[in-house]
Coordinates of N, CA and C and ligand atoms in Angstrom, one line a residue:
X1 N 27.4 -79.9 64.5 CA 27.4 -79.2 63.2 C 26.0 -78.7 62.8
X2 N 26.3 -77.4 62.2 CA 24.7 -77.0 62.1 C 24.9 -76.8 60.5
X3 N 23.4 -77.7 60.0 CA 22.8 -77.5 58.5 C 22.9 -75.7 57.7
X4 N 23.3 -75.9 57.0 CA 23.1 -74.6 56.4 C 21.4 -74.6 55.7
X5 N 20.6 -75.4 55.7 CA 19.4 -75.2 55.0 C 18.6 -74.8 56.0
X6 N 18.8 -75.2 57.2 CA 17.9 -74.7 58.4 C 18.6 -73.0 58.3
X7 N 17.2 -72.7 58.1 CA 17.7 -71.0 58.3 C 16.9 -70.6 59.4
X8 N 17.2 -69.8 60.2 CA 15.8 -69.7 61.4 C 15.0 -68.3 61.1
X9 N 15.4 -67.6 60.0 CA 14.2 -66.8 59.6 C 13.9 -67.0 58.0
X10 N 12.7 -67.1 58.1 CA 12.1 -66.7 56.5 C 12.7 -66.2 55.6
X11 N 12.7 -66.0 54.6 CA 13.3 -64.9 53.6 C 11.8 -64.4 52.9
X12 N 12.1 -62.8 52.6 CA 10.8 -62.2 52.4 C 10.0 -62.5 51.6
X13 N 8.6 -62.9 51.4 CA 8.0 -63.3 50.4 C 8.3 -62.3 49.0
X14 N 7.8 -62.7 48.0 CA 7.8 -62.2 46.8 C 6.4 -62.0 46.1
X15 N 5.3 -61.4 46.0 CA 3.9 -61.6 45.8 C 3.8 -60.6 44.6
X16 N 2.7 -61.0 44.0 CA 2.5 -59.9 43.2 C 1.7 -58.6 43.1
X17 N 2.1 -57.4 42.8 CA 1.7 -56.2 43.0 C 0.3 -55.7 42.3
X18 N -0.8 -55.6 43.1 CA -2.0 -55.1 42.9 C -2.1 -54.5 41.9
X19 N -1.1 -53.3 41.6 CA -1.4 -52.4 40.8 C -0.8 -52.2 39.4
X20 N 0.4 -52.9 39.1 CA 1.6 -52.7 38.3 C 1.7 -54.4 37.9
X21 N 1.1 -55.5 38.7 CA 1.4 -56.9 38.3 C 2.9 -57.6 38.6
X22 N 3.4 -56.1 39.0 CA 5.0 -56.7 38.9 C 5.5 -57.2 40.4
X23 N 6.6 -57.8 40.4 CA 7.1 -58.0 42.1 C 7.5 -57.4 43.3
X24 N 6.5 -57.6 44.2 CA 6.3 -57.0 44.9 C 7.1 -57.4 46.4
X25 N 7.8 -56.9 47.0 CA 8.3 -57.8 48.2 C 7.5 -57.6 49.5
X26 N 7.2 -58.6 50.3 CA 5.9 -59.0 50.8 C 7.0 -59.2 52.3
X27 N 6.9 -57.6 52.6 CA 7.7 -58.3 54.3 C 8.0 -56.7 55.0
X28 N 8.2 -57.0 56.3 CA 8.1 -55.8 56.9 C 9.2 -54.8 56.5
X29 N 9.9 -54.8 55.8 CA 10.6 -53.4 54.9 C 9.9 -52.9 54.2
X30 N 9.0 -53.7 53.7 CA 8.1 -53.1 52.7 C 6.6 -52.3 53.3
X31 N 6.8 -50.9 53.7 CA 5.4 -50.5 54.7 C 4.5 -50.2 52.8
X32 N 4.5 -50.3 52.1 CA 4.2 -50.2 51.0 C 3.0 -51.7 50.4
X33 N 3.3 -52.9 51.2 CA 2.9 -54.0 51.0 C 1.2 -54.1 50.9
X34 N 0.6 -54.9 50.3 CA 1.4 -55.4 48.9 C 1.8 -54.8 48.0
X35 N 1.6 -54.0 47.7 CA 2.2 -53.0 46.5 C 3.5 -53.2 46.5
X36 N 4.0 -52.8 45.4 CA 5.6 -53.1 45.1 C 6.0 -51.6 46.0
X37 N 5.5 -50.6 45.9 CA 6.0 -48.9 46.0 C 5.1 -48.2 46.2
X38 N 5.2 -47.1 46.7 CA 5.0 -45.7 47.5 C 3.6 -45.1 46.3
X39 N 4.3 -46.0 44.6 CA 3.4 -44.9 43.5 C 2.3 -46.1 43.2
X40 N 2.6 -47.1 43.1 CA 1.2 -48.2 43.1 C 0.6 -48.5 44.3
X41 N 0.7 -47.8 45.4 CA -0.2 -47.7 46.1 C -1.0 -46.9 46.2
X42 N -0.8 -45.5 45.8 CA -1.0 -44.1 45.5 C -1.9 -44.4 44.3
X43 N -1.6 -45.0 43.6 CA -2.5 -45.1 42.2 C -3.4 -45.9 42.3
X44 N -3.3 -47.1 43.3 CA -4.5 -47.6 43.4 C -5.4 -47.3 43.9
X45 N -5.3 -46.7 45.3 CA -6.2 -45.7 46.2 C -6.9 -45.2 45.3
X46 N -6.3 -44.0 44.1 CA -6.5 -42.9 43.2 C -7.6 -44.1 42.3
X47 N -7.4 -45.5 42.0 CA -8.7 -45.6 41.3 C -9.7 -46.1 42.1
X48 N -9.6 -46.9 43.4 CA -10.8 -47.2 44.2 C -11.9 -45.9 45.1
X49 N -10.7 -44.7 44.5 CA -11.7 -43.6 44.9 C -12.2 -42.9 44.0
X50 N -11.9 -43.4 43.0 CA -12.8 -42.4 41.5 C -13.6 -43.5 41.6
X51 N -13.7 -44.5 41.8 CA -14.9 -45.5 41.6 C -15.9 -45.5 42.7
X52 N -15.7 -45.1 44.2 CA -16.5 -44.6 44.9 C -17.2 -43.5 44.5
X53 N -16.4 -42.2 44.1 CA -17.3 -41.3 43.7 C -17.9 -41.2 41.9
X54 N -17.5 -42.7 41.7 CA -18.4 -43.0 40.5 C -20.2 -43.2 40.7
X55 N -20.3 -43.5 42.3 CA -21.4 -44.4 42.6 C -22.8 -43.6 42.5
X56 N -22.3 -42.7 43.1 CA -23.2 -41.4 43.6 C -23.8 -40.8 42.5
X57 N -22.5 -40.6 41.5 CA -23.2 -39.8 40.3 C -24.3 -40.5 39.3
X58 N -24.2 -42.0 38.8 CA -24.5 -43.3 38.8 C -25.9 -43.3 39.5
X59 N -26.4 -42.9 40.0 CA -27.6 -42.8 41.3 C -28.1 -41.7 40.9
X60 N -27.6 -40.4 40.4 CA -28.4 -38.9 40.4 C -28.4 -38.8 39.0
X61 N -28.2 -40.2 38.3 CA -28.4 -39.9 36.5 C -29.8 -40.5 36.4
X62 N -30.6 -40.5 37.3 CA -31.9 -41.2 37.0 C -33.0 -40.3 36.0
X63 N -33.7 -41.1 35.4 CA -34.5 -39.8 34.5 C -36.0 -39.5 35.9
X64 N -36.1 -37.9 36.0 CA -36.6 -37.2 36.4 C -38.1 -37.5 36.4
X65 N -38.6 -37.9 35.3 CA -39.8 -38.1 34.6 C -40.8 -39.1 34.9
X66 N -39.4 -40.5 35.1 CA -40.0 -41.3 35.7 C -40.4 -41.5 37.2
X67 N -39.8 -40.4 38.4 CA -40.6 -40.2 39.4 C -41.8 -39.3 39.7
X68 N -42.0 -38.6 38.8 CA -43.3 -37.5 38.6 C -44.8 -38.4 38.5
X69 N -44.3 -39.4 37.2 CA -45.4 -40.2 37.4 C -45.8 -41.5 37.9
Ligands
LIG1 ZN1 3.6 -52.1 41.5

């Protein structure tokens, strides 16, 4: 007789989504992972690259003045 609790595959994890907080399914259907979707992934990208090109600008706000003298 075989146990029904022995399952021989995992069932997909459930994690939470980087971008949105909300549930995220954590398994190979999901090419989106960890993200919940296609648009919180997209959005997050969208702010870890306005924060890279935060850096730069951040660096060329120095005052002028003080390398003259
Ligand atoms: Zn999400």
């Amino acid at each position: 007789m075989t146990s029904p609790d022995t399952a021989p595959e995992l069932p997909a994890r459930t994690v939470r989504c980087p971008a949105c907080g909300g549930p995220s399914l954590y398994a190979a259907d999901n090419p989106h992972r960890p993200f919940c979707g296609q648009r919180c992934k997209s959005m997050d990208f969208g702010a870890w690259a306005s924060e890279q090109f935060a850096v730069p600008e951040a660096l060329s706000n120095q005052d002028p003045n003080f390398e003259r003298s």
